[in-house]
XYZ file of C-alpha atoms in Angstrom:
671
model
C 5.514 -14.812 -22.938
C 5.063 -18.712 -21.351
C 2.458 -21.541 -21.663
C 1.315 -22.627 -18.669
C -1.349 -24.622 -19.488
C 1.986 -27.030 -20.174
C 4.217 -26.000 -17.867
C 6.427 -29.341 -16.494
C 6.116 -28.156 -12.961
C 2.959 -28.538 -12.292
C 1.570 -31.511 -14.314
C 0.991 -32.991 -11.630
C -3.338 -30.896 -10.218
C -4.566 -32.849 -7.317
C -7.873 -32.277 -5.065
C -8.466 -33.211 -1.266
C -11.849 -31.352 -0.298
C -15.005 -30.762 -2.513
C -17.922 -29.669 0.016
C -20.186 -27.102 -0.034
C -20.020 -24.254 2.900
C -22.404 -22.045 3.768
C -20.744 -18.753 5.099
C -19.256 -16.361 4.024
C -21.899 -17.384 1.427
C -23.548 -20.332 -0.135
C -20.032 -22.051 -2.436
C -18.989 -24.696 -3.807
C -15.247 -24.518 -1.703
C -12.468 -26.809 -4.092
C -9.288 -27.149 -2.190
C -6.165 -28.525 -4.100
C -2.725 -28.285 -5.298
C 0.136 -29.531 -7.584
C 1.814 -32.737 -6.422
C 5.373 -32.018 -6.242
C 5.624 -29.022 -5.490
C 4.422 -26.320 -2.078
C 1.541 -24.974 -3.958
C -2.281 -25.213 -3.326
C -5.140 -23.351 -4.022
C -8.379 -22.550 -3.031
C -11.917 -22.142 -5.467
C -15.028 -20.543 -4.324
C -17.746 -21.266 -6.749
C -20.811 -19.004 -6.598
C -24.238 -21.640 -7.323
C -24.867 -22.077 -11.022
C -27.771 -19.861 -10.926
C -25.199 -17.260 -10.249
C -22.577 -17.508 -12.799
C -21.919 -15.629 -15.764
C -18.675 -17.332 -16.974
C -16.062 -15.328 -15.843
C -13.395 -15.384 -12.432
C -11.079 -13.539 -10.116
C -7.699 -14.648 -8.551
C -6.537 -12.254 -6.085
C -2.536 -11.956 -6.022
C -1.233 -11.457 -2.530
C 1.382 -9.286 -1.622
C 3.815 -12.304 -1.288
C 3.232 -15.584 -0.930
C 1.391 -16.387 1.638
C -2.042 -18.920 3.045
C -4.790 -20.103 0.104
C -7.668 -19.282 3.727
C -8.505 -15.744 3.842
C -11.096 -15.185 2.006
C -13.349 -16.330 4.222
C -12.639 -14.032 6.993
C -12.507 -10.904 4.728
C -16.138 -9.387 5.825
C -17.758 -5.697 3.766
C -15.579 -4.310 0.534
C -13.665 -6.721 2.349
C -15.341 -9.581 0.911
C -13.823 -10.692 -1.874
C -15.447 -13.435 -1.796
C -18.983 -11.732 -1.867
C -17.712 -9.097 -4.287
C -16.566 -11.614 -6.852
C -19.966 -13.585 -6.495
C -22.155 -10.656 -6.888
C -20.553 -10.080 -10.461
C -20.904 -13.356 -10.812
C -17.512 -14.891 -10.725
C -15.961 -17.650 -8.722
C -12.682 -16.430 -6.624
C -9.395 -18.202 -6.662
C -6.484 -17.890 -4.318
C -3.086 -19.517 -3.715
C -0.170 -19.836 -1.720
C 1.561 -18.202 -4.100
C 3.662 -21.566 -4.742
C 5.816 -21.144 -1.218
C 8.392 -19.393 0.279
C 9.618 -16.355 -2.385
C 13.133 -16.468 -3.780
C 15.382 -14.534 -2.751
C 16.369 -10.825 -4.042
C 20.251 -10.994 -5.444
C 19.711 -14.763 -5.601
C 21.415 -16.098 -8.675
C 20.384 -19.317 -7.807
C 17.034 -19.195 -7.493
C 13.739 -18.920 -9.591
C 11.914 -16.146 -8.865
C 9.015 -17.618 -11.734
C 7.581 -19.568 -9.733
C 6.456 -17.389 -7.560
C 6.126 -14.030 -8.947
C 3.660 -16.318 -11.700
C 3.768 -19.956 -12.525
C 1.880 -21.340 -9.330
C -0.866 -18.541 -9.293
C -0.825 -18.735 -13.928
C -1.197 -22.871 -12.877
C -3.516 -22.781 -10.477
C -5.976 -20.027 -13.015
C -5.929 -23.353 -15.352
C -6.267 -25.681 -13.403
C -9.758 -23.998 -12.188
C -11.176 -23.721 -16.102
C -10.348 -27.470 -15.643
C -12.554 -27.123 -12.110
C -15.302 -25.245 -13.426
C -15.932 -27.165 -16.835
C -16.975 -30.181 -14.560
C -18.972 -28.172 -11.951
C -20.517 -26.359 -14.287
C -20.292 -27.905 -18.248
C -18.129 -27.596 -21.076
C -17.044 -22.971 -20.869
C -13.981 -21.139 -21.216
C -14.170 -19.073 -18.602
C -13.233 -15.759 -19.082
C -9.822 -14.874 -16.033
C -8.542 -11.856 -14.940
C -5.671 -11.304 -11.630
C -5.680 -7.611 -9.417
C -3.099 -7.484 -6.023
C -1.614 -4.864 -4.679
C 1.910 -3.190 -3.601
C 4.391 -6.882 -3.702
C 1.371 -8.029 -5.549
C 1.248 -5.598 -7.847
C 4.477 -6.110 -9.441
C 3.636 -10.334 -8.695
C 0.019 -8.970 -10.914
C 1.976 -7.605 -13.571
C 4.035 -10.186 -14.065
C 1.914 -13.119 -14.346
C 0.670 -9.979 -17.458
C 3.615 -9.947 -18.684
C 4.710 -13.125 -18.705
C 1.552 -14.966 -19.793
C -0.455 -15.163 -22.415
C -3.616 -17.310 -22.856
C -4.098 -17.324 -19.345
C -6.552 -14.806 -17.211
C -7.768 -12.387 -20.001
C -6.998 -8.905 -17.996
C -5.925 -7.496 -14.818
C -5.868 -4.891 -11.891
C -2.994 -4.607 -10.015
C -3.300 -1.620 -7.839
C -0.765 1.183 -5.765
C 1.888 -0.531 -7.057
C 5.966 0.497 -7.310
C 8.042 1.183 -9.470
C 11.478 -0.988 -10.057
C 13.762 2.068 -8.595
C 11.428 1.820 -5.003
C 12.392 -1.001 -2.964
C 13.572 -0.188 -0.497
C 14.434 4.183 -1.854
C 10.987 5.072 -1.125
C 11.555 3.513 2.606
C 15.037 4.655 3.060
C 13.855 8.026 1.626
C 10.805 8.210 3.872
C 12.807 7.806 7.360
C 15.258 10.485 6.812
C 11.965 12.506 6.395
C 10.322 10.790 9.948
C 13.887 11.041 12.204
C 15.161 14.925 10.694
C 12.073 16.487 11.091
C 10.305 14.747 14.510
C 10.145 17.530 16.285
C 8.531 19.473 13.052
C 5.659 16.583 11.916
C 2.363 17.987 13.190
C 3.389 21.932 12.207
C 3.846 20.288 8.706
C 1.188 18.342 8.190
C -0.938 21.726 9.327
C -0.176 23.831 6.932
C -1.056 21.735 3.650
C -4.534 20.756 6.069
C -7.267 23.187 5.080
C -7.752 26.646 5.855
C -3.590 26.788 7.141
C -3.138 29.840 7.762
C 1.025 28.334 8.512
C 3.758 28.202 5.139
C 4.602 24.376 4.243
C 8.733 25.836 4.922
C 8.178 28.002 8.647
C 10.515 27.913 11.461
C 12.542 24.838 9.347
C 16.519 24.404 10.558
C 18.402 24.210 6.871
C 18.959 20.722 6.944
C 15.041 19.936 8.483
C 13.993 22.634 5.252
C 16.857 20.048 2.827
C 15.243 16.611 4.549
C 10.836 17.939 3.520
C 12.398 18.775 0.196
C 13.993 15.273 -0.280
C 11.175 13.242 0.401
C 9.226 15.666 -1.143
C 10.249 15.268 -5.048
C 11.013 12.140 -4.379
C 7.511 11.765 -3.971
C 6.196 11.221 -0.889
C 2.554 13.278 -0.732
C 2.939 15.590 1.578
C -0.439 16.183 2.306
C -0.185 12.651 4.123
C 2.024 14.079 6.783
C -0.729 13.443 9.489
C -0.607 9.647 9.526
C 3.273 10.510 10.553
C 3.056 9.221 14.669
C 1.984 5.231 13.385
C 2.798 5.001 10.035
C 6.445 3.865 11.035
C 8.833 2.998 8.859
C 6.022 -0.497 7.100
C 8.141 -2.823 5.397
C 11.834 -1.943 5.799
C 12.440 -4.455 8.749
C 11.008 -7.002 6.198
C 13.301 -5.685 4.198
C 16.423 -4.862 6.034
C 18.170 -8.212 6.003
C 18.464 -8.691 2.276
C 20.124 -5.251 1.491
C 22.799 -5.919 5.238
C 23.544 -8.791 2.901
C 23.304 -7.600 -0.661
C 25.241 -4.870 0.245
C 27.271 -5.312 3.168
C 29.825 -3.091 2.462
C 27.565 0.589 2.731
C 26.937 -0.310 6.265
C 30.605 0.724 7.229
C 30.702 2.973 3.958
C 28.706 5.060 5.756
C 30.641 5.685 8.335
C 33.703 6.031 6.701
C 33.515 7.692 3.067
C 33.704 11.226 2.498
C 30.673 11.493 0.652
C 28.553 9.768 3.155
C 25.940 11.606 5.480
C 27.317 9.331 8.135
C 31.286 10.603 7.401
C 30.480 13.822 8.302
C 31.009 15.079 11.220
C 28.534 18.280 11.804
C 25.620 15.529 10.843
C 22.368 15.340 13.531
C 22.703 10.844 12.185
C 25.240 11.474 14.912
C 23.252 13.141 18.103
C 20.676 10.372 17.389
C 23.558 6.868 16.906
C 22.896 5.366 20.056
C 24.466 2.127 20.866
C 23.633 0.023 24.437
C 24.007 -2.349 26.411
C 22.501 -3.931 29.336
C 20.376 -7.386 30.709
C 17.657 -8.597 28.819
C 14.612 -8.780 32.101
C 14.232 -11.830 29.731
C 11.483 -12.588 26.236
C 7.811 -12.240 25.928
C 5.230 -13.955 24.647
C 2.802 -12.610 22.359
C 0.382 -13.403 24.790
C 2.493 -11.649 27.779
C 3.273 -8.653 25.576
C -0.395 -7.814 24.808
C -0.683 -8.916 28.571
C 0.822 -5.944 29.180
C -0.350 -3.559 27.137
C 2.313 -3.857 24.462
C 1.084 -2.444 21.511
C 2.544 -3.223 18.367
C 4.943 -0.734 16.123
C 3.758 -1.119 12.085
C 0.910 -0.123 10.296
C -2.431 -0.016 11.035
C -3.391 -3.254 11.486
C -5.206 -5.552 8.908
C -6.977 -9.712 8.078
C -3.882 -10.593 6.458
C -3.840 -11.187 3.107
C -3.904 -7.499 3.008
C -1.260 -4.689 1.209
C -0.475 -4.201 4.999
C 0.587 -6.800 7.515
C 1.094 -5.685 11.245
C 2.122 -7.383 14.020
C -1.286 -7.569 16.663
C -1.604 -9.549 19.961
C -4.660 -11.758 18.386
C -3.379 -13.146 15.143
C 0.461 -13.948 16.447
C 1.364 -17.574 17.858
C 0.473 -16.830 21.996
C 4.469 -18.640 22.140
C 6.490 -17.041 19.749
C 8.579 -14.465 20.903
C 7.518 -10.925 20.220
C 9.255 -8.599 22.513
C 12.408 -8.211 24.281
C 12.859 -6.632 27.580
C 15.390 -3.820 28.104
C 16.807 -2.631 31.624
C 16.624 1.220 31.530
C 16.947 1.565 27.634
C 18.035 4.794 26.243
C 16.709 4.899 22.660
C 14.017 6.240 20.964
C 14.321 7.853 17.885
C 11.798 8.867 15.889
C 11.257 5.809 13.743
C 12.552 3.211 16.353
C 13.823 1.107 13.794
C 17.553 -0.879 15.842
C 18.808 -3.992 16.215
C 19.273 -6.291 18.824
C 21.775 -8.496 18.818
C 22.564 -11.823 22.060
C 25.645 -10.918 23.154
C 25.779 -13.934 26.017
C 24.080 -16.366 27.056
C 22.783 -19.736 25.485
C 21.375 -16.892 22.027
C 24.169 -15.444 21.669
C 25.087 -14.216 18.575
C 20.755 -13.882 17.348
C 19.966 -10.530 15.870
C 16.133 -9.260 15.825
C 14.796 -6.581 14.315
C 13.031 -3.759 16.565
C 10.921 -2.135 14.908
C 10.672 0.635 18.439
C 10.376 1.296 22.718
C 7.152 0.841 24.801
C 8.837 1.992 27.643
C 11.762 -0.503 28.724
C 10.472 -3.471 26.177
C 11.603 -3.128 22.850
C 9.450 -4.521 20.126
C 10.732 -6.986 17.234
C 9.250 -5.940 13.623
C 8.240 -9.707 13.447
C 7.305 -12.630 15.880
C 10.980 -14.680 16.504
C 11.826 -17.395 14.405
C 13.564 -19.417 16.496
C 15.840 -17.463 16.943
C 15.538 -15.853 20.718
C 14.289 -19.034 21.778
C 17.061 -19.518 24.799
C 17.319 -15.977 25.990
C 17.371 -15.508 29.464
C 16.916 -12.719 32.327
C 20.326 -11.603 32.341
C 21.841 -12.356 29.398
C 23.981 -9.665 28.116
C 22.268 -7.887 24.733
C 23.243 -4.933 22.604
C 20.521 -2.725 20.972
C 22.479 -0.556 18.103
C 20.530 1.168 15.391
C 23.744 2.336 13.364
C 22.442 0.512 10.267
C 19.498 2.242 10.051
C 20.468 5.144 9.959
C 22.744 4.249 7.959
C 19.958 2.795 5.604
C 18.180 6.360 6.005
C 19.799 7.829 2.855
C 20.145 4.493 1.144
C 18.170 6.596 -1.272
C 21.214 9.368 -2.352
C 23.192 6.166 -3.081
C 20.596 4.449 -5.507
C 20.900 6.745 -8.441
C 19.841 5.396 -11.708
C 21.185 5.925 -15.193
C 17.703 7.817 -16.188
C 14.331 7.264 -17.125
C 13.562 8.700 -13.470
C 13.597 12.341 -12.606
C 12.425 12.354 -9.126
C 16.684 11.044 -8.796
C 17.329 14.187 -10.538
C 17.845 16.118 -7.531
C 21.195 13.929 -6.962
C 22.933 14.918 -9.582
C 25.340 17.761 -10.473
C 24.946 20.424 -13.375
C 26.807 17.709 -15.551
C 24.307 15.541 -14.848
C 26.441 13.009 -12.621
C 25.736 11.496 -8.970
C 26.730 14.418 -6.242
C 26.861 10.870 -3.729
C 29.250 7.438 -4.217
C 27.507 5.246 -6.097
C 26.609 1.520 -4.778
C 27.977 -1.482 -6.971
C 24.857 -2.269 -7.506
C 21.020 -1.012 -7.992
C 18.555 -3.624 -5.240
C 15.883 -2.349 -6.834
C 15.550 -3.287 -10.020
C 16.366 -7.126 -7.465
C 13.934 -7.223 -5.302
C 11.594 -6.535 -8.340
C 12.544 -8.905 -10.352
C 12.959 -11.135 -7.432
C 8.881 -10.431 -6.646
C 7.365 -10.597 -10.694
C 9.861 -13.007 -12.476
C 11.318 -10.191 -14.112
C 11.528 -6.080 -14.464
C 8.189 -4.450 -15.850
C 8.365 -3.703 -19.680
C 4.300 -2.750 -20.138
C 4.184 -5.708 -23.099
C 1.237 -7.709 -22.184
C -1.636 -9.181 -23.488
C -5.159 -8.497 -22.605
C -6.441 -5.142 -20.527
C -5.281 -4.334 -18.130
C -6.951 -0.725 -15.401
C -4.128 0.338 -12.981
C -6.132 1.919 -10.391
C -3.324 4.224 -7.548
C -4.189 6.422 -4.123
C -2.185 9.896 -4.208
C -1.422 9.815 -0.236
C -0.071 6.438 -1.084
C 3.490 6.915 1.624
C 4.446 2.650 0.944
C 3.629 2.893 -3.847
C 4.985 7.213 -4.299
C 2.011 7.820 -6.591
C 4.254 9.110 -9.698
C 5.301 5.257 -10.178
C 2.238 4.448 -12.133
C 2.515 6.582 -14.564
C 6.209 5.460 -14.897
C 4.068 2.106 -16.403
C 2.331 4.011 -17.673
C 4.256 5.565 -19.720
C 5.671 1.868 -20.650
C 3.354 0.988 -22.284
C 3.268 3.865 -23.840
C 6.071 2.868 -25.554
C 5.551 -1.158 -26.296
C 1.888 -0.616 -26.910
C 2.551 3.086 -28.668
C -0.871 4.653 -30.456
C -3.076 1.803 -29.140
C -1.787 2.098 -25.342
C -5.694 3.001 -24.309
C -7.526 0.656 -26.746
C -5.178 -2.053 -24.061
C -4.085 0.007 -20.683
C -5.890 2.709 -18.098
C -4.983 4.487 -14.810
C -7.486 5.918 -12.113
C -6.315 7.856 -9.452
C -7.349 7.959 -5.969
C -7.566 10.801 -3.838
C -7.340 11.060 0.321
C -6.854 7.124 -0.486
C -3.506 5.645 1.251
C -1.559 2.767 0.130
C -3.398 -0.664 2.646
C -6.902 -2.177 0.838
C -9.072 -2.050 4.158
C -12.283 -0.834 4.647
C -11.931 0.673 8.191
C -9.751 4.036 7.727
C -7.137 5.082 10.762
C -8.315 8.102 10.094
C -11.453 8.418 8.329
C -11.592 12.418 8.613
C -8.980 12.300 6.597
C -9.037 9.747 3.878
C -10.891 6.209 2.851
C -11.085 3.305 1.253
C -10.214 2.255 -2.472
C -11.545 -0.610 -2.672
C -14.541 0.336 -4.375
C -12.505 1.825 -7.374
C -10.801 -0.949 -7.257
C -13.919 -3.314 -7.877
C -15.288 -0.748 -10.295
C -11.997 -1.792 -12.329
C -12.192 -5.261 -11.836
C -16.068 -4.668 -12.921
C -15.180 -2.829 -16.985
C -12.037 -4.434 -17.158
C -14.216 -7.853 -17.360
C -16.894 -6.505 -18.901
C -13.735 -4.835 -22.055
C -12.809 -7.612 -22.517
C -16.602 -9.566 -22.734
C -18.077 -7.179 -24.359
C -15.452 -4.110 -25.917
C -17.445 -1.435 -23.953
C -13.986 0.864 -23.011
C -14.203 1.294 -19.706
C -14.118 5.223 -17.798
C -11.502 7.430 -18.975
C -8.378 6.959 -17.286
C -7.535 9.937 -14.794
C -6.215 13.822 -15.916
C -2.979 14.347 -14.097
C 0.433 15.944 -14.097
C 3.938 14.731 -12.428
C 5.940 17.956 -11.099
C 9.217 17.631 -9.275
C 7.688 13.732 -8.010
C 3.805 15.081 -6.638
C 0.812 14.611 -8.795
C -1.916 17.079 -9.536
C -5.430 16.763 -10.828
C -7.932 19.046 -11.407
C -10.254 20.462 -9.628
C -13.642 19.802 -11.163
C -14.664 16.145 -12.045
C -15.203 16.837 -16.014
C -11.640 17.814 -16.707
C -10.032 15.405 -14.248
C -12.402 11.740 -15.404
C -11.021 8.440 -14.019
C -14.992 6.877 -11.541
C -14.049 8.373 -8.463
C -16.086 11.619 -7.495
C -15.825 14.661 -6.034
C -15.963 17.295 -3.327
C -15.937 20.430 -2.489
C -16.794 21.872 0.614
C -16.699 25.387 2.340
C -17.124 26.450 5.488
C -19.175 30.557 5.134
C -17.697 30.705 1.109
C -13.771 29.464 1.879
C -11.366 27.278 3.543
C -11.127 28.920 6.944
C -14.130 30.667 8.884
C -13.291 32.578 12.341
C -16.126 33.110 14.101
C -16.598 33.993 17.965
C -18.053 31.192 20.227
C -22.088 30.531 19.506
C -21.889 32.337 15.811
C -23.932 29.850 12.630
C -21.250 29.037 10.392
C -23.069 27.536 6.953
C -21.180 25.317 5.297
C -21.668 23.916 1.896
C -21.078 20.684 -0.802
C -20.928 20.681 -3.880
C -20.404 16.403 -5.430
C -20.267 15.555 -8.926
C -19.136 12.371 -10.627
C -17.119 12.190 -13.293
C -18.707 12.268 -16.877
C -20.694 8.145 -16.800
C -19.724 6.806 -13.993
C -22.414 6.802 -11.189
C -24.724 9.141 -9.302
C -23.974 10.645 -5.555
C -26.081 7.814 -3.397
C -24.959 8.782 0.007
C -23.192 11.607 1.544
C -22.653 12.097 5.480
C -21.798 15.215 8.039
C -18.434 15.421 10.545
C -19.054 17.624 13.384
C -16.851 16.765 15.395
C -14.050 14.884 14.510
C -14.620 11.612 15.248
C -15.077 10.363 12.448
C -17.872 8.196 13.103
C -20.943 10.272 10.412
C -23.787 9.409 11.994
C -25.544 12.813 10.075
C -26.559 12.224 6.779
C -28.743 13.849 4.169
C -31.242 13.339 2.633
C -31.182 13.053 -1.494
C -32.120 11.360 -4.082
C -29.357 9.610 -6.259
C -27.958 12.561 -9.394
C -24.833 12.674 -11.392
C -23.832 16.215 -8.520
C -25.320 16.797 -5.628
C -25.070 20.289 -4.020
C -26.469 20.690 -0.482
C -25.513 22.608 2.283
C -25.881 23.553 6.712
C -25.632 25.471 8.881
C -23.481 24.299 11.928
C -23.532 26.549 15.519
C -19.677 26.296 17.334
C -20.175 26.112 21.520
C -15.949 25.312 21.875
C -13.943 28.284 21.031
C -10.709 26.505 19.366
C -9.776 24.768 16.179
C -12.070 22.439 14.913
C -12.559 20.696 11.231
C -15.549 20.184 9.775
C -15.875 16.686 6.711
C -17.702 16.359 4.086
C -17.613 12.346 3.051
C -19.783 11.203 -0.457
C -20.359 8.557 -1.925
C -21.045 7.398 -5.479
C -22.391 3.526 -7.345
C -22.052 3.114 -10.851
C -25.572 1.862 -10.410
C -26.760 4.813 -8.396
C -27.011 1.196 -6.086
C -26.907 3.145 -2.009
C -27.026 -0.756 0.007
C -24.635 -2.767 -1.671
C -21.258 -2.458 0.046
C -19.242 -4.034 -4.171
C -18.071 -1.228 -6.079
C -18.722 2.184 -3.608
C -16.845 5.212 -4.538
C -16.446 7.746 -1.314
C -14.388 10.310 -1.155
C -14.138 13.722 1.279
C -13.210 17.179 1.996
C -12.931 18.854 4.781
C -12.554 22.708 6.542
C -11.660 24.728 8.996
C -13.084 26.927 11.588
C -11.293 28.922 14.641
C -13.478 29.607 17.590
C -12.586 32.175 19.461
C -14.448 32.800 23.421
C -17.137 36.159 22.404
């Protein structure tokens, strides 16, 4: 354990702003840093009458700005939520640029936990000056890469924080393997994903593997066993390759030989002349029409090709035209480009002109425009119309099966599919496992499950970036360390119908819900656990089978805190009627024992996700409501119901409001 109170690197804190502000709520804002470091922090203190002796500290996926929180609203308002719990809020810039994975000279501990710990420790001194002598209880929480960093903080310090809520967490083998497995399936199954999504949707009459070739069936089986939630394929059109573009240069740096071996050495997919990867390989040279700045791209309607836009600091980062400097280069014209792979990833290399030798990662194509994964850092500044550029997706294709060559020794059953009967890897193995390098760079070390204090992990069953079995992997590490006392320190709550991003607004509102309410409740309950000894809700009951996490159908069996909802149409998941006929819908919504009351229920009959048709009822632990609806238009319709629960039965607050959805299929034939 690291004694952060005496960390010599952070021995000289300073404050450079101390003032009252009125937005987003009335608060005292204090900003500062530590002399001789790049670490900066922001503190948001409530009025003394609202303070109850604790603080919440959000840890971003990667080191970021210390001024993110004031721009958030609704459930995403971290300051407002903290104040509602009697806490002040702390955020930092994470200490500056993170360590490079695999760099032996780099010290990852500063950005992993030491900068955050120093800010947390100093924040207590500031709180004493404002509120009088006391020791504020501290709670750290972060998702995705911030989940790694939160766990690193929990396991590497003692006495800095009292409780922790890591969410949507990965394992030491997550990176880059969750992305490579998904990208392989996206390429091979690109013409089948609509059918696969339909096969696992409510009331489907289609078998999931129907009509697939041997290669397609193999790709679906492989990614499913790796842990990709099969119910998440509905989002295949926009999921892209997420964070892989950021990870990709590090993979090339650490293991450059892989990208040659892939195409030449037997045992790698690219060395098989019959593999479809050869069909999809593109190496194309053309004269560029020039670079496009953010302002030019936005004016031309060029869309981003990463995850749906979120406020900076969320676990899904995105290029958005309104969030990038107007002079930043975000795209390049590539006249007559023939490349349209299903994921879109490729290298763009400048062959001639003043920018010759410059490289950029392309995330996708918009006509003859190559959209960069991230804004150019300056390498393309000299690019001029008429210069020759090359588009080459060879390395991105190679990366799509990297996980096959990263089989760990033990402890990760999802990799057993790549072993022979004797337990040996069926494919050539690389000299290094990259996942542990990335994990150690993020969290300072590999997770062990050894921590002091209390912890609640929140994981999502439709998470396409942090496959949900990985939360179970960490729970096993906690049990290895704490043994029979594990339940005195740890809980794992799964959230159904929730994705990776910590967003309130959903891209697919008839299919998914925000998990922010569950995250809020985890912070509320972990603080009560620490301060009063009141144990939190039981962990979710679940089973992991072939990489997939399954939960019981009923709230009393599932436990956790999320409400459970079922919906039927004429008593089933599918109703087949003629136009003009009435269908009877029945919804049953329940909360797990002691977790709160159902406070809202809304219907979506037209597929817009507006949920404007609401039901009136008194808050209760279980609600059954029936509705009838007439369908006049032939076709396939999906009806969705969304329910909300709150631990205190409060229907007005956005905080700790926990949602779930259910949907059914109605097939309407002409009358």
